[in-house]
Coordinates of C-alpha atoms and ligand atoms in Angstrom, one line a residue:
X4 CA 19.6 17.9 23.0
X5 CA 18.2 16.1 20.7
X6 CA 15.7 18.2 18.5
X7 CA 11.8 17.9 19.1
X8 CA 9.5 19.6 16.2
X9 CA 9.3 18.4 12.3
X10 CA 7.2 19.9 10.0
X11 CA 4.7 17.2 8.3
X12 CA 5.2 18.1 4.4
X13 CA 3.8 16.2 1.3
X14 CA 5.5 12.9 -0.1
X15 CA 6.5 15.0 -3.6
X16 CA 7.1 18.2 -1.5
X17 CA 9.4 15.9 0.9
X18 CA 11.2 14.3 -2.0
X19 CA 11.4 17.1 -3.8
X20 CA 13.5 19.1 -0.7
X21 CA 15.7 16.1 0.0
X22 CA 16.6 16.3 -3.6
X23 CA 16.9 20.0 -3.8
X24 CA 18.8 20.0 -1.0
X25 CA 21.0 16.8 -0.8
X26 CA 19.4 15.6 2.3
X27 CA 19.5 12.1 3.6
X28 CA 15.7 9.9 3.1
X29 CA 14.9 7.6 6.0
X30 CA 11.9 5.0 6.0
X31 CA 11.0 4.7 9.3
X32 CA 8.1 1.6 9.9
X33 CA 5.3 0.4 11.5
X34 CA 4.9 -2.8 12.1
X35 CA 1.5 -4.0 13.0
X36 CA 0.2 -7.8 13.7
X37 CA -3.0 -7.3 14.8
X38 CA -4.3 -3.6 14.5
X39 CA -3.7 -2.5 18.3
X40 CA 0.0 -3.6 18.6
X41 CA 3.6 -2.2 17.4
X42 CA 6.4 -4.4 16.8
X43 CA 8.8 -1.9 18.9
X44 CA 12.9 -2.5 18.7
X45 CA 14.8 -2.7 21.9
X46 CA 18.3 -2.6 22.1
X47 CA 20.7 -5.1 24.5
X48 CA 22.4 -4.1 27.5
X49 CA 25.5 -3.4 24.9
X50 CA 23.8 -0.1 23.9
X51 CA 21.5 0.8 26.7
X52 CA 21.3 4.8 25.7
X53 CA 19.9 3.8 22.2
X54 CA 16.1 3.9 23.8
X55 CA 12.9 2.7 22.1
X56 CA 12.8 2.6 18.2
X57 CA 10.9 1.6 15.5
X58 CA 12.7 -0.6 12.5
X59 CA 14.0 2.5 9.9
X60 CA 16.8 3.1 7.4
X61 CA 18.0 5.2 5.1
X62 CA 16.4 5.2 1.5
X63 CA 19.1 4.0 -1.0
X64 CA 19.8 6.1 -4.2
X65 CA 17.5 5.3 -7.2
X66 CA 14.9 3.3 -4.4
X67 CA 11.4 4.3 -3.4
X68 CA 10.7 5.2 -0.1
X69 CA 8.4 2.5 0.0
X70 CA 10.8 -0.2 -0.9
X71 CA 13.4 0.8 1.6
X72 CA 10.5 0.2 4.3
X73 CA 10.3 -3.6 3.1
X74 CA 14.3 -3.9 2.4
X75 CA 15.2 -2.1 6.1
X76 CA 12.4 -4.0 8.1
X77 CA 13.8 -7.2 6.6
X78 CA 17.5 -6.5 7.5
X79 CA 16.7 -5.1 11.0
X80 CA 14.2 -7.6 11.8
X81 CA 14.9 -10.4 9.7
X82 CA 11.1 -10.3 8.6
X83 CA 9.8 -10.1 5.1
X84 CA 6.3 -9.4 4.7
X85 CA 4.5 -9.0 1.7
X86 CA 4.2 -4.7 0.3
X87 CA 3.5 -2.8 -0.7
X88 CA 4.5 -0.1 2.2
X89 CA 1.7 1.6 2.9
X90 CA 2.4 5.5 3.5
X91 CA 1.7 7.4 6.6
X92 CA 3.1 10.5 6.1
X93 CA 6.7 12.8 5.5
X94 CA 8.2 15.0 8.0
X95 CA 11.1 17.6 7.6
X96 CA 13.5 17.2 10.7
X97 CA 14.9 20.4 12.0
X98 CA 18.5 19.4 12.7
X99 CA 20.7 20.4 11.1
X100 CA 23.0 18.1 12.1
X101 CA 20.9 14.9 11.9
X102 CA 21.8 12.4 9.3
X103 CA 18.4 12.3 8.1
X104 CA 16.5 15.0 7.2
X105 CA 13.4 13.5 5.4
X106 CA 11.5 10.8 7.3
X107 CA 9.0 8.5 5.4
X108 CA 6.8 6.6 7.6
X109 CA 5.0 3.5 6.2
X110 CA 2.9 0.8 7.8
X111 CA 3.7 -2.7 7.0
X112 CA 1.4 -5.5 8.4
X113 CA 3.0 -9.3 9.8
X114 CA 1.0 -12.5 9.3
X115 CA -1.1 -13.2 12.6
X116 CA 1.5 -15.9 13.2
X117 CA 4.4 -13.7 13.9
X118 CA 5.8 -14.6 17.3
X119 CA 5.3 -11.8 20.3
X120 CA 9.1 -11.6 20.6
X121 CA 12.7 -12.6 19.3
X122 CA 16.3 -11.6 18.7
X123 CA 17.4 -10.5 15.6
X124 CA 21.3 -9.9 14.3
X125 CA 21.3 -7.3 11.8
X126 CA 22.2 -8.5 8.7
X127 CA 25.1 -7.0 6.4
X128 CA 24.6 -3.5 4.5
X129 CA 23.9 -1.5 7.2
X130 CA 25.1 1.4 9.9
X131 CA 23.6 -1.2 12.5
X132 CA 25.2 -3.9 11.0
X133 CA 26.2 -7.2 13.6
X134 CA 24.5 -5.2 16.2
X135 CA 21.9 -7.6 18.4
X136 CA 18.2 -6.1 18.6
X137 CA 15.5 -7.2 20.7
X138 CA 12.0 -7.3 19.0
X139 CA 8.6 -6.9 20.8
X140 CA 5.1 -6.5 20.0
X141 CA 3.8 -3.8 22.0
X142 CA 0.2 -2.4 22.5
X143 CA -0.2 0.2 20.4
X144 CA -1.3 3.0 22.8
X145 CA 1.8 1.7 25.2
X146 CA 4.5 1.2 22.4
X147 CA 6.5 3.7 25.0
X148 CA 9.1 5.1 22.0
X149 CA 11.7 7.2 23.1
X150 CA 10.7 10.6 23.1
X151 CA 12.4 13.0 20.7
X152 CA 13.7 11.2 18.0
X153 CA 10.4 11.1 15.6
X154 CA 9.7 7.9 16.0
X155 CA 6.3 8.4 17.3
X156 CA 6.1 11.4 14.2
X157 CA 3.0 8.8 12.7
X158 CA 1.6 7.1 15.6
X159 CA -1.2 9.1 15.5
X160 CA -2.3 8.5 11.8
X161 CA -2.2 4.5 12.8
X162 CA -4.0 4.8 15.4
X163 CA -6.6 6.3 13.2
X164 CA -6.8 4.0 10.3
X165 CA -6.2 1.0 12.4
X166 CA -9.7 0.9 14.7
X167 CA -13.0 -0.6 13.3
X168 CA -14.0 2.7 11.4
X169 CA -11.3 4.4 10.9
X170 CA -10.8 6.9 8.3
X171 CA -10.1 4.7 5.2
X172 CA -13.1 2.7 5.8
X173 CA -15.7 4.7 5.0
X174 CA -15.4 7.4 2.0
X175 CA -17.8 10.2 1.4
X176 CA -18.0 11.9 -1.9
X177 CA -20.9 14.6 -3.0
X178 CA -23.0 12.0 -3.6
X179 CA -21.5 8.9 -2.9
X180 CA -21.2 6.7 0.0
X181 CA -18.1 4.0 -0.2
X182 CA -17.8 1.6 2.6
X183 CA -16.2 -1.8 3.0
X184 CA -17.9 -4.5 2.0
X185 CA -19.5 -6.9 5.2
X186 CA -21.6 -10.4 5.2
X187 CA -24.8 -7.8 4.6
X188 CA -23.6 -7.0 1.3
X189 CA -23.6 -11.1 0.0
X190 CA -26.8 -10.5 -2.5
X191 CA -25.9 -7.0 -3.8
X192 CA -22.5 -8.7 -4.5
X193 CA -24.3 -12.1 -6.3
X194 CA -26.8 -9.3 -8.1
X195 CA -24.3 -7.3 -9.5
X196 CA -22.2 -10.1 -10.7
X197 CA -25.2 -12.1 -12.3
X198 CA -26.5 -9.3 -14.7
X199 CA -25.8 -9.9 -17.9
X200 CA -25.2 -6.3 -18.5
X201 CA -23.0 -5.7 -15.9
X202 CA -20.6 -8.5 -16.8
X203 CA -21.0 -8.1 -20.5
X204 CA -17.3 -7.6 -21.3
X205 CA -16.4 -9.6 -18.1
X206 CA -18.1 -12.8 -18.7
X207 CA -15.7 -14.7 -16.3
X208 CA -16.7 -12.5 -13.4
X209 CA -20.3 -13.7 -13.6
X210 CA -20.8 -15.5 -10.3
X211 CA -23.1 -19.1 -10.0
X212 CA -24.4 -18.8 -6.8
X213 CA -24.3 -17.4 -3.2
X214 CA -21.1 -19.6 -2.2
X215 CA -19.3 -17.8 -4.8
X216 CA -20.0 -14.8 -3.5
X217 CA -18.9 -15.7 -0.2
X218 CA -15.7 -16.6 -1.8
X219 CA -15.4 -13.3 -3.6
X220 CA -16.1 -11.0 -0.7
X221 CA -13.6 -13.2 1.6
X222 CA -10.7 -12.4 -1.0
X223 CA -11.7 -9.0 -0.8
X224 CA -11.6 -8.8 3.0
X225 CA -8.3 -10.1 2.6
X226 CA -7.0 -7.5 0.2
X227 CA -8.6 -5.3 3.0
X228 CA -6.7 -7.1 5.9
X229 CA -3.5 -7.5 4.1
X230 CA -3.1 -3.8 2.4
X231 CA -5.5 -1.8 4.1
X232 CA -7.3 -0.4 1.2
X233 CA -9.7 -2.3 -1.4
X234 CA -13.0 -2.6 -2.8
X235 CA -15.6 -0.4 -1.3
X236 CA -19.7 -1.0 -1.7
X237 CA -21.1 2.1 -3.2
X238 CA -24.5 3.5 -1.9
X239 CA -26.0 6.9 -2.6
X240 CA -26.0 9.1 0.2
X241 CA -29.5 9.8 0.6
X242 CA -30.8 5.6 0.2
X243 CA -28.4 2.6 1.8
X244 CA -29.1 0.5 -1.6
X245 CA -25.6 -0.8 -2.8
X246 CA -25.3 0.5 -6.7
X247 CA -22.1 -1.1 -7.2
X248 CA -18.6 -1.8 -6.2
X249 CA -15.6 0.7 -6.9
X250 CA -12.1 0.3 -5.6
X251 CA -8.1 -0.8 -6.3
X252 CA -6.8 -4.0 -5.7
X253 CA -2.7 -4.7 -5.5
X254 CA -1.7 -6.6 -8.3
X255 CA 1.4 -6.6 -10.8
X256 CA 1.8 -5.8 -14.1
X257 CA 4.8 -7.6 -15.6
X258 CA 6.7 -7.8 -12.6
X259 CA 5.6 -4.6 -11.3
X260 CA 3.7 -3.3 -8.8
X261 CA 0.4 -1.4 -9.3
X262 CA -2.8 -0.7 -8.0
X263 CA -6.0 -2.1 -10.5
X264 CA -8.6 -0.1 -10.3
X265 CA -12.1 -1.4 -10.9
X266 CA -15.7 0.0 -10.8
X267 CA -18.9 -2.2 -11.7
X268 CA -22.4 -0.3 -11.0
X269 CA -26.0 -1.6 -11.7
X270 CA -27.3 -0.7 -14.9
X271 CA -29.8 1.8 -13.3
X272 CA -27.3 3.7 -11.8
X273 CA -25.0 4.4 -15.2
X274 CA -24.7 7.6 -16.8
X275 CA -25.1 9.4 -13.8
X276 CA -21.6 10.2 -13.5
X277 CA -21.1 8.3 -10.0
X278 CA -18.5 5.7 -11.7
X279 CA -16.6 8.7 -12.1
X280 CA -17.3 10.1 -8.5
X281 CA -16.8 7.0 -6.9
X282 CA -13.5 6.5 -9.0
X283 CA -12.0 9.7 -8.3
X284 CA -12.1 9.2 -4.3
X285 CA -10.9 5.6 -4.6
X286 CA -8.2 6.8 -6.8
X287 CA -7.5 9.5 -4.0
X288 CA -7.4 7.0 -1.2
X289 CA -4.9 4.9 -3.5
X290 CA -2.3 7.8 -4.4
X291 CA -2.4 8.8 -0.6
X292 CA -1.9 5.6 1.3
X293 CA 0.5 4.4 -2.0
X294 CA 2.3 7.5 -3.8
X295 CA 4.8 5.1 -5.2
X296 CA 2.6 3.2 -7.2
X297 CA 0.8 3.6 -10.2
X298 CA -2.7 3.2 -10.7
X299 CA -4.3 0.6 -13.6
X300 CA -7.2 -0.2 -15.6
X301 CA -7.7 -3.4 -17.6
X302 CA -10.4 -2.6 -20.4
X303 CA -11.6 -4.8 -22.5
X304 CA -11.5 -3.2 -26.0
X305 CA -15.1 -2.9 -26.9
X306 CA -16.0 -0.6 -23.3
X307 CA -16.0 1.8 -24.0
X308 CA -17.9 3.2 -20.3
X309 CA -14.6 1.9 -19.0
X310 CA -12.5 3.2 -20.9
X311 CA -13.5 6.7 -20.6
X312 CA -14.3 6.5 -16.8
X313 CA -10.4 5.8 -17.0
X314 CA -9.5 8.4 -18.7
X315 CA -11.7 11.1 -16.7
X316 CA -9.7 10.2 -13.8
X317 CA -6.3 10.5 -15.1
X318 CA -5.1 7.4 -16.6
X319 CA -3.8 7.3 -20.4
X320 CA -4.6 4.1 -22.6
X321 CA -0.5 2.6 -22.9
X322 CA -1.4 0.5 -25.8
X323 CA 2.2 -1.2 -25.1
X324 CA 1.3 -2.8 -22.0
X325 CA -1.6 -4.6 -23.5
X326 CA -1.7 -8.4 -22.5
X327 CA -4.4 -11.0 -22.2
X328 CA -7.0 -11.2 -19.1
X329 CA -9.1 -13.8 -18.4
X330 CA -12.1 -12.3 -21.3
X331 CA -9.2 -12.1 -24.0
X332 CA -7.1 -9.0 -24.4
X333 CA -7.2 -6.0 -21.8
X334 CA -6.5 -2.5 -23.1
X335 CA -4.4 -0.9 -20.8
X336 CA -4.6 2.5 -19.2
X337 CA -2.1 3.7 -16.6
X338 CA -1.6 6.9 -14.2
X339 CA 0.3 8.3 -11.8
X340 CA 3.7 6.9 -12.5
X341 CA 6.5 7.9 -10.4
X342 CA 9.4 5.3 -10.7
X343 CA 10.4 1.9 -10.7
X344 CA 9.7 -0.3 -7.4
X345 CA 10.2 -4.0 -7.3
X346 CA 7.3 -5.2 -5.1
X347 CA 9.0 -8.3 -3.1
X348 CA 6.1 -10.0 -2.5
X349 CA 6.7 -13.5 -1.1
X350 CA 5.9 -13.8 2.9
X351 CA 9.2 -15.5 4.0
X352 CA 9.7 -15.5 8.0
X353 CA 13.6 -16.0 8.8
X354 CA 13.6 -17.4 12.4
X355 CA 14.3 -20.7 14.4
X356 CA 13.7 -21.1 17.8
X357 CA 12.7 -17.1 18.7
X358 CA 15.9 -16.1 16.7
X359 CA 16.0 -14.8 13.5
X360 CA 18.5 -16.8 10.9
X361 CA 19.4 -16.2 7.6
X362 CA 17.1 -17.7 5.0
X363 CA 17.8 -19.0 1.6
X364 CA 16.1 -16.2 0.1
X365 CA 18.2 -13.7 1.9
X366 CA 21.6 -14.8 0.9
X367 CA 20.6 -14.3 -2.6
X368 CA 19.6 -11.0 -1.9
X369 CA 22.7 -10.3 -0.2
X370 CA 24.8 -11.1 -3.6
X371 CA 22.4 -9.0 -5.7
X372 CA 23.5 -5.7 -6.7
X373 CA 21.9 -2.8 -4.6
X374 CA 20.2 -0.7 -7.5
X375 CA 22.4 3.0 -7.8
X376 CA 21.2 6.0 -8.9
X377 CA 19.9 6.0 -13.0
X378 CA 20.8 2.4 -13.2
X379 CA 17.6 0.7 -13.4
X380 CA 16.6 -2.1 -15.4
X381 CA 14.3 -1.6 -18.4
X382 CA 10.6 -1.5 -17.5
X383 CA 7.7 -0.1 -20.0
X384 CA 5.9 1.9 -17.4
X385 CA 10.0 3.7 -16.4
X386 CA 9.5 6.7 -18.5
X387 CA 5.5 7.0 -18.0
X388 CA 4.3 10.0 -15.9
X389 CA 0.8 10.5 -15.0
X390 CA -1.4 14.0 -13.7
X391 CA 0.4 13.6 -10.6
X392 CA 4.3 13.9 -11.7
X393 CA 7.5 12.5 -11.8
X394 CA 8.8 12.8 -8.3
Ligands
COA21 C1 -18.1 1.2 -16.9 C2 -19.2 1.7 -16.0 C3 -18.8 1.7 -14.6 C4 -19.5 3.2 -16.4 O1 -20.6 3.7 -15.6 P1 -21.3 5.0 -15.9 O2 -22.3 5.2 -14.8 O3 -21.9 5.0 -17.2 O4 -20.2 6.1 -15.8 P2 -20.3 7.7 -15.7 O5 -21.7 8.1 -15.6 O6 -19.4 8.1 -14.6 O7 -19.8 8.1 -17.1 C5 -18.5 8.2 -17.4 C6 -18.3 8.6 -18.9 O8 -18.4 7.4 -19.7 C7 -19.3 7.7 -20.8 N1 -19.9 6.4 -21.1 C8 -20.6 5.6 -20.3 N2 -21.0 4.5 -21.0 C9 -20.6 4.7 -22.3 C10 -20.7 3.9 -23.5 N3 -21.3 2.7 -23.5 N4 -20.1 4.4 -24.6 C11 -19.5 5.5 -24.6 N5 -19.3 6.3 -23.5 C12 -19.9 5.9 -22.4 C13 -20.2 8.7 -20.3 O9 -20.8 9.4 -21.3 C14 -19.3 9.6 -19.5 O10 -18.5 10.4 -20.3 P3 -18.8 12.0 -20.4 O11 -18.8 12.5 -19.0 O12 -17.6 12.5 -21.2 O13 -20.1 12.1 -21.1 C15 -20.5 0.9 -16.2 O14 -20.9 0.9 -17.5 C16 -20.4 -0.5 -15.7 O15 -20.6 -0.8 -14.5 N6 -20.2 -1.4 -16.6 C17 -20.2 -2.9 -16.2 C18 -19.0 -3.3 -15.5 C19 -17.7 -3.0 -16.3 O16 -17.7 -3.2 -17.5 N7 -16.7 -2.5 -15.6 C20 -15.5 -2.2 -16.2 C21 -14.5 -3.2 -15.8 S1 -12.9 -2.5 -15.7

């Protein structure tokens, strides 16, 4: 029989167990297209007892969770979409005979242009490998997984975040409003990007004029449509006036992955302490829906506001990772470091004629080494822990 309760833990908590314990990590994903639909795996008539499943595989030693999700939804599904992962939630599995005791669920989103079906061969490296899969987009409320297995263990927390209002759309702190930016928000956007005060250590964010602005907030809807988190406009709770912007953005440092966070109030609204406010929740949001990666500040060195808003939430100045920004150097402070994860970030779909084929891209991969426990290459931020741990 197979088993039919998990416990929902913490990602550290979860990590922490499977490595107490020696129990097997799986990455199980969710592939969306649009927000309502699943990409949902069907086997052929070879295996017809295997049911309804979502892409998953097991996380390899010295990988992040959050990798594996990319890695395994590209060699199940011959996809690769741009990370990073973004976190849904752990769950314990009480079997004690199951492979894999630690589930990861992430959400992963395809380009619009995905097609609503294809075959896929299972490329080498895995349990499944050679094995023929049959991939569908399904609506999300009728994705129809087989029962019993946890792969509907998250469904509910995508159903949540993905409709219009969902619960990463809209933050409330004590004070603080933080909701994502629309078309209304065009001239506080232009306003708070043409005061000279505002952009005093900046001067290359100052915006020209209204079509500007249009192209700034349609890169941030995209950062919004393409990693579900972003920059937020920031009202007070009591008055709908927008007194600034606030939010993360995924970027690299180096060749690593982060998440920049950047806060930019009006002048009247400063040394109220809502940078800070609005900081710490966006921060929040950040670590939640992306545990794996560290959070970043670029300051320039004479702001010293920044600087110590950065520091009041968590991040430590890593004089080391220094480099130039668009102004001249950026100061950098960093937080929240776990471990290394190489963000593969270049949108790359492997099919011809509804079947999946292998792509250039993909044989290199094949020939690179998989990375083993310890054996990671050097990075500057490897050995950096932040407030929230190693894990
Ligand atoms: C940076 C900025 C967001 C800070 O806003 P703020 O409203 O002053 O921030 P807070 O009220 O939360 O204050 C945070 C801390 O910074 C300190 N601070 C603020 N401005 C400071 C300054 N010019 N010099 C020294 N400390 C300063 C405050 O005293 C407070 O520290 P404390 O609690 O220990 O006293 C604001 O100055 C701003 O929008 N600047 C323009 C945009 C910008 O430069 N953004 C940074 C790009 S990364």
């Amino acid at each position: 029989m197979p088993p039919t309760a998990s416990d929902r833990v913490t990602f550290d908590r979860a990590r922490d167990l499977a490595r107490r314990h020696g129990w097997r990590e799986k990455a199980l994903i969710y592939l969306t297209r649009r927000p309502d639909e699943i990409l949902v795996l069907e086997h052929t008539h070879e295996y017809p007892d295997a049911g309804v499943q979502v892409p998953a595989g097991g996380v390899d030693p010295g990988e992040e969770p959050a990798q594996a999700a990319v890695r395994e939804l590209l060699e199940e599904t011959g996809l690769r979409v741009s990370g990073p992962a973004e976190y849904l939630g752990s769950h314990i599995w009480h079997d004690e005979a199951a492979p894999s005791r630690v589930r990861h669920y992430y959400r992963l989103r395809a380009p619009l242009t995905t097609p609503d079906r294809w075959e896929h061969i299972v490329s080498a490296g895995t349990d499944d490998s050679g094995m023929v899969f049959r991939l569908v987009f399904r609506p999300l409320r009728e994705a129809g997984l087989t029962p019993g297995f946890g792969w509907d263990g998250e469904l509910g927390s995508l159903v949540g975040v993905s409709e219009p209002g969902g619960a990463d759309r809209e933050l409330r702190t004590e004070r603080l409003v933080l909701r994502v930016p629309t078309e209304h928000d065009l001239p506080s956007i232009l306003q708070l990007h043409q005061q000279d005060l505002s952009i005093l250590h900046n001067p290359g964010d100052r915006l020209a004029d209204a079509v500007q602005a249009r192209d700034l907030l349609a890169r941030w809807q995209r950062q919004w449509r393409d990693h579900g988190i972003g920059y937020w406009m920031v009202a007070l709770r009591h008055d709908s006036g927008i007194i600034g912007v606030r939010g993360v953005k995924s970027m690299t440092l180096g060749s690593r992955p982060i998440m920049n966070l950047l806060y930019r109030f009006d002048p009247s609204a400063w040394g109220m302490g809502y940078a800070t406010e609005a900081a710490r929740a966006a921060v929040a949001r950040s670590r939640a829906l992306h545990p794996s990666l560290p959070v970043v500040v670029r300051v320039r060195p004479a702001n010293r506001g920044s600087a110590r808003v950065a520091l009041k939430v968590g991040l430590r100045r890593e004089p080391d990772l220094d480099e130039p920004g668009e102004d001249g150097i950026d100061h950098i402070y960093v937080g929240f470091v776990t471990s290394t994860f190489d963000m593969q970030d270049a949108a790359c779909l492997c099919w011809s004629r509804g079947r999946c084929v292998p792509c250039p891209r993909r044989r290199d991969e094949a020939s690179r080494p998989r990375p083993v426990g310890g054996a990671r290459r050097a990075d500057p931020l490897r050995d950096l822990h932040g407030p929230g741990g190693p894990t």
